[in-house]
mmCIF file of C-alpha atoms in Angstrom:
data_model
loop_
_atom_site.group_PDB
_atom_site.id
_atom_site.type_symbol
_atom_site.label_atom_id
_atom_site.label_comp_id
_atom_site.label_asym_id
_atom_site.label_seq_id
_atom_site.Cartn_x
_atom_site.Cartn_y
_atom_site.Cartn_z
ATOM 1 C CA MET A 1 80.722 29.954 38.487
ATOM 2 C CA ALA A 2 77.240 28.282 39.163
ATOM 3 C CA ARG A 3 76.723 25.381 37.200
ATOM 4 C CA ILE A 4 72.812 23.171 36.312
ATOM 5 C CA ASP A 5 72.575 20.172 35.687
ATOM 6 C CA ILE A 6 69.284 19.482 34.326
ATOM 7 C CA LYS A 7 67.365 15.005 35.276
ATOM 8 C CA SER A 8 65.387 13.440 32.532
ATOM 9 C CA ASN A 9 63.150 10.369 33.867
ATOM 10 C CA GLY A 10 64.249 8.413 30.237
ATOM 11 C CA THR A 11 66.529 5.075 29.499
ATOM 12 C CA GLY A 12 68.537 6.801 27.663
ATOM 13 C CA GLY A 13 71.661 8.811 27.854
ATOM 14 C CA GLY A 14 72.685 12.239 26.492
ATOM 15 C CA GLY A 15 69.770 14.625 26.797
ATOM 16 C CA GLY A 16 66.190 13.732 25.098
ATOM 17 C CA SER A 17 62.504 15.060 25.284
ATOM 18 C CA GLY A 18 61.089 14.323 28.388
ATOM 19 C CA THR A 19 59.288 15.750 31.689
ATOM 20 C CA VAL A 20 61.993 17.326 33.515
ATOM 21 C CA THR A 21 61.080 15.864 37.487
ATOM 22 C CA SER A 22 64.376 17.606 38.900
ATOM 23 C CA VAL A 23 66.606 20.753 39.152
ATOM 24 C CA SER A 24 68.983 21.097 41.319
ATOM 25 C CA ILE A 25 72.135 24.392 40.903
ATOM 26 C CA ALA A 26 75.586 23.625 41.548
ATOM 27 C CA THR A 27 79.176 25.815 41.923
ATOM 28 C CA GLY A 28 81.543 25.320 40.217
ATOM 29 C CA THR A 29 85.006 27.774 38.973
ATOM 30 C CA SER A 30 84.441 27.331 34.816
ATOM 31 C CA GLY A 31 83.527 30.091 32.524
ATOM 32 C CA THR A 32 84.103 34.047 33.013
ATOM 33 C CA ASN A 33 80.336 34.578 32.929
ATOM 34 C CA VAL A 34 77.167 33.300 34.999
ATOM 35 C CA ASN A 35 75.948 30.738 32.687
ATOM 36 C CA ALA A 36 73.523 27.698 32.367
ATOM 37 C CA THR A 37 73.926 23.799 30.143
ATOM 38 C CA GLY A 38 70.957 21.658 29.508
ATOM 39 C CA THR A 39 67.972 21.806 27.189
ATOM 40 C CA VAL A 40 64.391 21.891 28.687
ATOM 41 C CA THR A 41 61.897 19.937 26.804
ATOM 42 C CA THR A 42 58.980 21.212 28.431
ATOM 43 C CA ALA A 43 57.529 23.770 27.986
ATOM 44 C CA GLY A 44 57.797 26.085 31.633
ATOM 45 C CA THR A 45 60.358 29.293 32.204
ATOM 46 C CA LEU A 46 63.811 28.610 34.639
ATOM 47 C CA THR A 47 64.973 30.953 36.956
ATOM 48 C CA VAL A 48 68.166 31.586 38.383
ATOM 49 C CA ASN A 49 68.678 34.434 40.758
ATOM 50 C CA ILE A 50 71.747 36.303 41.751
ATOM 51 C CA PRO A 51 71.637 38.558 44.178
ATOM 52 C CA THR A 52 73.578 41.679 44.696
ATOM 53 C CA ALA A 53 75.680 41.616 48.048
ATOM 54 C CA SER A 54 74.120 43.266 51.240
ATOM 55 C CA ALA A 55 74.621 43.300 55.018
ATOM 56 C CA THR A 56 71.689 40.168 54.710
ATOM 57 C CA ASN A 57 72.633 38.595 51.795
ATOM 58 C CA THR A 58 75.116 36.103 49.857
ATOM 59 C CA GLY A 59 75.876 37.161 46.229
ATOM 60 C CA LYS A 60 77.884 38.418 43.613
ATOM 61 C CA LEU A 61 79.541 42.064 44.519
ATOM 62 C CA SER A 62 78.148 45.400 42.121
ATOM 63 C CA ASN A 63 80.716 47.582 40.387
ATOM 64 C CA PRO A 64 81.240 50.570 43.040
ATOM 65 C CA ASP A 65 81.674 47.752 46.021
ATOM 66 C CA TRP A 66 84.053 46.558 43.677
ATOM 67 C CA SER A 67 86.354 49.373 42.412
ATOM 68 C CA THR A 68 85.744 50.190 46.771
ATOM 69 C CA PHE A 69 87.146 46.613 47.511
ATOM 70 C CA ASN A 70 89.971 46.439 44.849
ATOM 71 C CA GLY A 71 93.594 47.359 46.758
ATOM 72 C CA LYS A 72 92.177 47.287 49.429
ATOM 73 C CA GLN A 73 94.870 48.395 52.347
ATOM 74 C CA ALA A 74 95.529 45.183 54.445
ATOM 75 C CA ALA A 75 95.249 44.476 58.605
ATOM 76 C CA LEU A 76 96.560 47.294 60.028
ATOM 77 C CA VAL A 77 98.910 44.659 62.835
ATOM 78 C CA SER A 78 100.538 48.027 64.983
ATOM 79 C CA GLY A 79 104.329 47.526 64.812
ATOM 80 C CA THR A 80 103.900 45.614 61.732
ATOM 81 C CA ASN A 81 102.771 47.545 58.869
ATOM 82 C CA ILE A 82 101.684 50.909 60.971
ATOM 83 C CA LYS A 83 104.128 52.579 63.314
ATOM 84 C CA THR A 84 104.077 53.503 67.110
ATOM 85 C CA ILE A 85 105.275 56.833 68.423
ATOM 86 C CA ASN A 86 106.481 56.813 71.630
ATOM 87 C CA GLY A 87 105.380 53.569 72.298
ATOM 88 C CA SER A 88 101.446 53.911 71.139
ATOM 89 C CA SER A 89 99.827 53.405 68.413
ATOM 90 C CA VAL A 90 98.213 55.843 66.176
ATOM 91 C CA LEU A 91 94.654 53.085 66.386
ATOM 92 C CA GLY A 92 92.067 53.142 68.717
ATOM 93 C CA ALA A 93 90.462 55.904 70.373
ATOM 94 C CA GLY A 94 91.531 59.271 72.897
ATOM 95 C CA ASP A 95 93.696 61.410 71.972
ATOM 96 C CA LEU A 96 97.511 60.415 71.076
ATOM 97 C CA THR A 97 100.181 62.301 73.681
ATOM 98 C CA VAL A 98 103.501 62.557 72.493
ATOM 99 C CA THR A 99 107.494 63.307 73.912
ATOM 100 C CA GLY A 100 110.597 64.062 73.433
ATOM 101 C CA THR A 101 113.363 64.233 75.142
ATOM 102 C CA PRO A 102 115.656 67.541 75.660
ATOM 103 C CA ALA A 103 118.807 67.692 75.607
ATOM 104 C CA GLY A 104 121.712 69.365 78.978
ATOM 105 C CA ALA A 105 120.777 70.244 81.226
ATOM 106 C CA THR A 106 117.661 71.868 83.268
ATOM 107 C CA GLY A 107 117.595 75.819 81.268
ATOM 108 C CA ASN A 108 120.306 74.276 78.561
ATOM 109 C CA ILE A 109 119.021 76.133 75.795
ATOM 110 C CA GLN A 110 117.598 73.869 72.889
ATOM 111 C CA PHE A 111 119.811 74.353 69.319
ATOM 112 C CA ASN A 112 119.603 71.780 65.623
ATOM 113 C CA ASN A 113 122.867 69.843 66.189
ATOM 114 C CA ALA A 114 123.398 68.183 63.202
ATOM 115 C CA GLY A 115 119.509 67.216 62.859
ATOM 116 C CA ALA A 116 119.383 66.140 66.267
ATOM 117 C CA PHE A 117 118.696 68.129 69.211
ATOM 118 C CA GLY A 118 121.425 69.556 71.706
ATOM 119 C CA GLY A 119 121.224 71.962 74.805
ATOM 120 C CA GLU A 120 123.737 74.486 75.294
ATOM 121 C CA ASN A 121 125.821 74.790 78.658
ATOM 122 C CA ASN A 122 126.526 78.129 78.094
ATOM 123 C CA LEU A 123 123.181 79.662 76.998
ATOM 124 C CA PHE A 124 121.544 79.196 80.329
ATOM 125 C CA TRP A 125 116.719 80.209 80.006
ATOM 126 C CA ASP A 126 115.622 80.990 83.831
ATOM 127 C CA ASP A 127 112.593 80.448 83.632
ATOM 128 C CA THR A 128 111.881 81.651 87.015
ATOM 129 C CA ASN A 129 112.924 85.135 86.355
ATOM 130 C CA ASN A 130 112.467 85.466 83.092
ATOM 131 C CA ARG A 131 116.503 85.811 82.260
ATOM 132 C CA LEU A 132 118.574 84.908 80.398
ATOM 133 C CA GLY A 133 122.160 84.153 80.422
ATOM 134 C CA ILE A 134 125.420 83.718 78.359
ATOM 135 C CA ASN A 135 128.222 81.782 80.590
ATOM 136 C CA THR A 136 126.321 82.226 83.388
ATOM 137 C CA ALA A 137 123.424 79.841 85.152
ATOM 138 C CA THR A 138 122.169 83.123 87.664
ATOM 139 C CA PRO A 139 121.599 85.584 85.128
ATOM 140 C CA GLY A 140 120.625 88.691 87.535
ATOM 141 C CA ASN A 141 119.190 90.886 85.187
ATOM 142 C CA ALA A 142 117.299 90.206 81.544
ATOM 143 C CA LEU A 143 120.325 89.603 79.838
ATOM 144 C CA ASP A 144 123.277 88.438 82.206
ATOM 145 C CA VAL A 145 127.115 88.229 79.785
ATOM 146 C CA HIS A 146 130.349 86.753 81.680
ATOM 147 C CA ALA A 147 133.581 86.125 79.881
ATOM 148 C CA GLY A 148 136.437 85.892 80.012
ATOM 149 C CA ALA A 149 137.584 88.207 76.459
ATOM 150 C CA ASP A 150 138.840 91.546 76.108
ATOM 151 C CA ASN A 151 136.095 91.762 74.238
ATOM 152 C CA ILE A 152 132.707 90.430 75.882
ATOM 153 C CA SER A 153 130.141 91.772 73.244
ATOM 154 C CA THR A 154 129.983 92.675 69.194
ATOM 155 C CA ILE A 155 127.435 95.123 68.459
ATOM 156 C CA ASN A 156 127.901 94.679 64.468
ATOM 157 C CA ARG A 157 126.380 97.306 61.753
ATOM 158 C CA THR A 158 126.922 95.696 58.374
ATOM 159 C CA GLY A 159 126.797 97.646 55.090
ATOM 160 C CA SER A 160 128.249 101.806 54.976
ATOM 161 C CA GLY A 161 125.343 102.839 58.686
ATOM 162 C CA ASN A 162 126.090 104.119 61.679
ATOM 163 C CA ALA A 163 127.014 101.026 65.161
ATOM 164 C CA PHE A 164 123.952 102.915 66.695
ATOM 165 C CA HIS A 165 123.499 101.097 70.260
ATOM 166 C CA GLN A 166 119.554 103.292 71.880
ATOM 167 C CA TYR A 167 118.495 103.454 74.881
ATOM 168 C CA ALA A 168 114.545 103.386 75.472
ATOM 169 C CA LEU A 169 112.221 103.565 78.671
ATOM 170 C CA ALA A 170 108.719 102.208 78.587
ATOM 171 C CA GLY A 171 109.477 102.510 74.071
ATOM 172 C CA ALA A 172 110.756 105.734 74.185
ATOM 173 C CA ASN A 173 114.003 106.145 72.523
ATOM 174 C CA LYS A 174 115.834 108.448 75.222
ATOM 175 C CA TRP A 175 119.354 107.961 74.796
ATOM 176 C CA ARG A 176 121.916 106.258 72.455
ATOM 177 C CA THR A 177 125.375 105.510 71.429
ATOM 178 C CA GLY A 178 127.891 104.266 68.979
ATOM 179 C CA TYR A 179 130.397 104.570 66.009
ATOM 180 C CA ASP A 180 129.298 108.194 63.614
ATOM 181 C CA ASN A 181 130.154 106.923 59.914
ATOM 182 C CA THR A 182 129.841 110.138 58.617
ATOM 183 C CA ALA A 183 132.029 112.062 61.026
ATOM 184 C CA GLY A 184 134.271 108.683 61.679
ATOM 185 C CA SER A 185 132.674 110.067 65.728
ATOM 186 C CA PHE A 186 131.969 108.589 68.863
ATOM 187 C CA VAL A 187 129.069 110.106 70.089
ATOM 188 C CA ILE A 188 126.496 110.917 72.852
ATOM 189 C CA TYR A 189 123.254 111.251 71.860
ATOM 190 C CA ASP A 190 121.068 112.661 72.567
ATOM 191 C CA VAL A 191 117.681 111.875 70.968
ATOM 192 C CA VAL A 192 115.391 114.200 72.696
ATOM 193 C CA ASN A 193 116.771 117.100 72.981
ATOM 194 C CA THR A 194 118.124 115.779 68.716
ATOM 195 C CA ILE A 195 121.682 116.470 69.951
ATOM 196 C CA ASN A 196 125.205 114.958 69.882
ATOM 197 C CA ARG A 197 125.752 115.550 74.168
ATOM 198 C CA VAL A 198 130.235 113.649 73.974
ATOM 199 C CA VAL A 199 132.282 113.418 70.489
ATOM 200 C CA VAL A 200 135.353 111.891 70.512
ATOM 201 C CA THR A 201 136.642 112.541 66.564
ATOM 202 C CA ASN A 202 138.961 109.455 65.762
ATOM 203 C CA THR A 203 141.880 112.759 65.423
ATOM 204 C CA GLY A 204 141.935 112.733 69.990
ATOM 205 C CA GLU A 205 139.646 115.140 69.190
ATOM 206 C CA PHE A 206 137.076 115.192 72.681
ATOM 207 C CA ASP A 207 134.092 117.699 72.241
ATOM 208 C CA LEU A 208 131.759 118.138 75.214
ATOM 209 C CA GLN A 209 128.309 119.980 73.160
ATOM 210 C CA GLY A 210 130.409 122.266 71.398
ATOM 211 C CA ASN A 211 133.530 123.155 74.672
ATOM 212 C CA LYS A 212 136.155 121.279 72.764
ATOM 213 C CA LEU A 213 139.277 119.419 74.081
ATOM 214 C CA GLN A 214 141.922 118.851 70.983
ATOM 215 C CA ASN A 215 144.967 115.934 72.368
ATOM 216 C CA PHE A 216 144.470 117.219 75.815
ATOM 217 C CA SER A 217 147.056 115.566 78.569
ATOM 218 C CA ALA A 218 148.991 116.840 82.178
ATOM 219 C CA ASP A 219 152.338 114.750 80.621
ATOM 220 C CA VAL A 220 154.641 117.473 80.935
ATOM 221 C CA GLU A 221 156.750 118.248 77.712
ATOM 222 C CA ALA A 222 160.778 119.237 78.014
ATOM 223 C CA LEU A 223 161.422 122.530 75.118
ATOM 224 C CA THR A 224 165.151 123.054 74.673
ATOM 225 C CA THR A 225 165.276 125.260 70.722
ATOM 226 C CA SER A 226 163.722 127.622 69.922
ATOM 227 C CA THR A 227 159.994 126.474 68.368
ATOM 228 C CA THR A 228 157.232 127.814 66.081
ATOM 229 C CA PHE A 229 153.566 125.582 67.402
ATOM 230 C CA ASP A 230 151.498 125.238 64.612
ATOM 231 C CA GLY A 231 149.165 122.677 62.683
ATOM 232 C CA SER A 232 151.874 120.078 62.748
ATOM 233 C CA ASN A 233 152.719 119.252 65.897
ATOM 234 C CA THR A 234 149.269 120.237 67.956
ATOM 235 C CA ALA A 235 148.551 116.781 69.111
ATOM 236 C CA THR A 236 152.290 117.146 71.048
ATOM 237 C CA TYR A 237 151.675 120.450 72.685
ATOM 238 C CA ASN A 238 148.101 121.204 72.912
ATOM 239 C CA GLY A 239 146.393 120.402 76.431
ATOM 240 C CA ARG A 240 150.493 120.251 77.818
ATOM 241 C CA VAL A 241 152.449 121.384 79.822
ATOM 242 C CA VAL A 242 156.057 122.948 78.417
ATOM 243 C CA GLN A 243 158.898 122.630 80.608
ATOM 244 C CA ILE A 244 161.127 125.176 79.003
ATOM 245 C CA SER A 245 165.339 125.003 80.504
ATOM 246 C CA ASN A 246 166.600 128.404 78.026
ATOM 247 C CA ALA A 247 165.768 131.482 76.639
ATOM 248 C CA LEU A 248 163.043 130.869 73.238
ATOM 249 C CA THR A 249 161.631 132.056 70.630
ATOM 250 C CA LEU A 250 157.327 130.602 71.200
ATOM 251 C CA SER A 251 155.442 131.297 68.125
ATOM 252 C CA PHE A 252 151.822 130.243 67.068
ATOM 253 C CA ASP A 253 150.769 129.766 63.747
ATOM 254 C CA ASN A 254 146.361 130.838 62.976
ATOM 255 C CA ALA A 255 147.145 126.671 62.435
ATOM 256 C CA LEU A 256 146.972 126.104 65.409
ATOM 257 C CA PRO A 257 142.971 124.997 66.179
ATOM 258 C CA ILE A 258 140.928 127.881 68.292
ATOM 259 C CA GLY A 259 140.346 126.168 72.340
ATOM 260 C CA PHE A 260 144.299 125.172 72.169
ATOM 261 C CA SER A 261 146.417 126.165 74.674
ATOM 262 C CA CYS A 262 149.627 125.754 76.139
ATOM 263 C CA THR A 263 150.848 126.634 79.608
ATOM 264 C CA PHE A 264 154.923 126.731 79.927
ATOM 265 C CA ILE A 265 156.541 127.126 83.319
ATOM 266 C CA GLN A 266 160.666 127.998 82.448
ATOM 267 C CA THR A 267 163.263 126.425 85.064
ATOM 268 C CA SER A 268 166.053 128.475 84.178
ATOM 269 C CA ALA A 269 167.026 131.887 85.028
ATOM 270 C CA ASN A 270 165.996 133.054 81.852
ATOM 271 C CA THR A 271 163.349 134.784 79.768
ATOM 272 C CA SER A 272 161.426 133.657 77.016
ATOM 273 C CA THR A 273 159.779 135.139 74.451
ATOM 274 C CA PHE A 274 156.169 134.678 72.847
ATOM 275 C CA ALA A 275 155.250 135.475 69.373
ATOM 276 C CA GLY A 276 152.857 135.541 66.367
ATOM 277 C CA VAL A 277 152.969 134.179 62.844
ATOM 278 C CA GLY A 278 152.535 136.722 59.998
ATOM 279 C CA SER A 279 148.977 138.637 60.713
ATOM 280 C CA VAL A 280 149.000 136.702 63.937
ATOM 281 C CA VAL A 281 148.775 139.259 67.895
ATOM 282 C CA ILE A 282 149.519 138.142 70.793
ATOM 283 C CA ASN A 283 147.858 140.120 73.509
ATOM 284 C CA ASN A 284 148.290 140.671 77.207
ATOM 285 C CA ARG A 285 146.858 142.337 79.004
ATOM 286 C CA GLN A 286 150.053 144.731 80.655
ATOM 287 C CA GLY A 287 151.918 143.584 77.050
ATOM 288 C CA HIS A 288 153.458 141.885 77.907
ATOM 289 C CA SER A 289 154.878 139.384 75.628
ATOM 290 C CA SER A 290 157.350 137.775 77.090
ATOM 291 C CA ASN A 291 157.777 135.712 80.405
ATOM 292 C CA ASN A 292 159.573 137.256 83.811
ATOM 293 C CA GLY A 293 162.097 134.652 84.108
ATOM 294 C CA GLN A 294 163.079 131.808 86.371
ATOM 295 C CA TYR A 295 159.805 129.840 87.852
ATOM 296 C CA SER A 296 157.747 131.731 86.459
ATOM 297 C CA VAL A 297 154.044 129.806 84.849
ATOM 298 C CA VAL A 298 152.670 131.989 81.972
ATOM 299 C CA SER A 299 149.979 130.525 80.098
ATOM 300 C CA ILE A 300 148.875 130.689 76.198
ATOM 301 C CA VAL A 301 145.775 130.502 74.968
ATOM 302 C CA LYS A 302 143.302 130.644 70.654
ATOM 303 C CA ILE A 303 140.360 131.984 71.256
ATOM 304 C CA ASN A 304 139.977 133.569 67.797
ATOM 305 C CA THR A 305 140.972 133.348 64.455
ATOM 306 C CA LEU A 306 144.411 135.892 64.655
ATOM 307 C CA GLN A 307 143.800 136.455 67.621
ATOM 308 C CA PHE A 308 145.255 134.734 70.909
ATOM 309 C CA ILE A 309 146.054 135.786 74.725
ATOM 310 C CA LEU A 310 149.295 135.587 76.563
ATOM 311 C CA GLY A 311 148.603 135.240 80.638
ATOM 312 C CA GLY A 312 150.191 134.350 84.413
ATOM 313 C CA ASP A 313 153.848 135.539 85.577
ATOM 314 C CA THR A 314 154.927 137.239 82.811
ATOM 315 C CA ALA A 315 157.138 140.716 81.331
#
């Protein structure tokens, strides 16, 4: 703080009256405010000027200046109290370039590996052709999946709806395939014409747009005893070839589905008879109801409710 010393031309010690011959100003540190001490005994005015500090003045800080500088940031030193990015400080002019090192080999898809970048060899991006390869680094299509397991991929429809895969051309859906949860069937659906073209049911029925083949097989079944064909053995005989070795009575129940068909071959020197159960009628152009002995071949087809057709080498 400032201090004022006043000297007089008197010969005594201490203060007193007289003519002020000199006034000097010195600096000090005592006190809490600017002050002046001493006595001026001759009329006059003593003025002490303390200007506000500026670009040209040295002096005191104004209240706003004091608030600005109070708790100011220490000098910023790169690497000490300011960090660097890739060896470059954020201080200075120009743009700061941020670079990183990807994981894995060129083309590897990046993923979060416990907070760090990981490169997955089994997910490969062909940037030249815009193709994604799974388990291959040379994808031949937009999506190319390779797998050593029997199940290459899974389409899982979560919830209780259908599981369909759609095929589109220029953004317009054309076909879809998949599981129809309502019917419990696998379908090939024509989106343009809104119709199932192929349906495979979980009961073994193969439906080609309304033309049904149920449990069709080229297997040969052997019969040695008289048998009634009904709903319980449809899956065994529908679409099959049946070999008959004895003289049998073969009965057909209306529980068989329309379209049921079976071919019979008589391999022994016998004749077998074909009959309807209840109101079922077995129709034949010649009015026959049996086969024509050894090596004869006949077929029977259910054409509608209660109506069967028997054809072939009949008698």
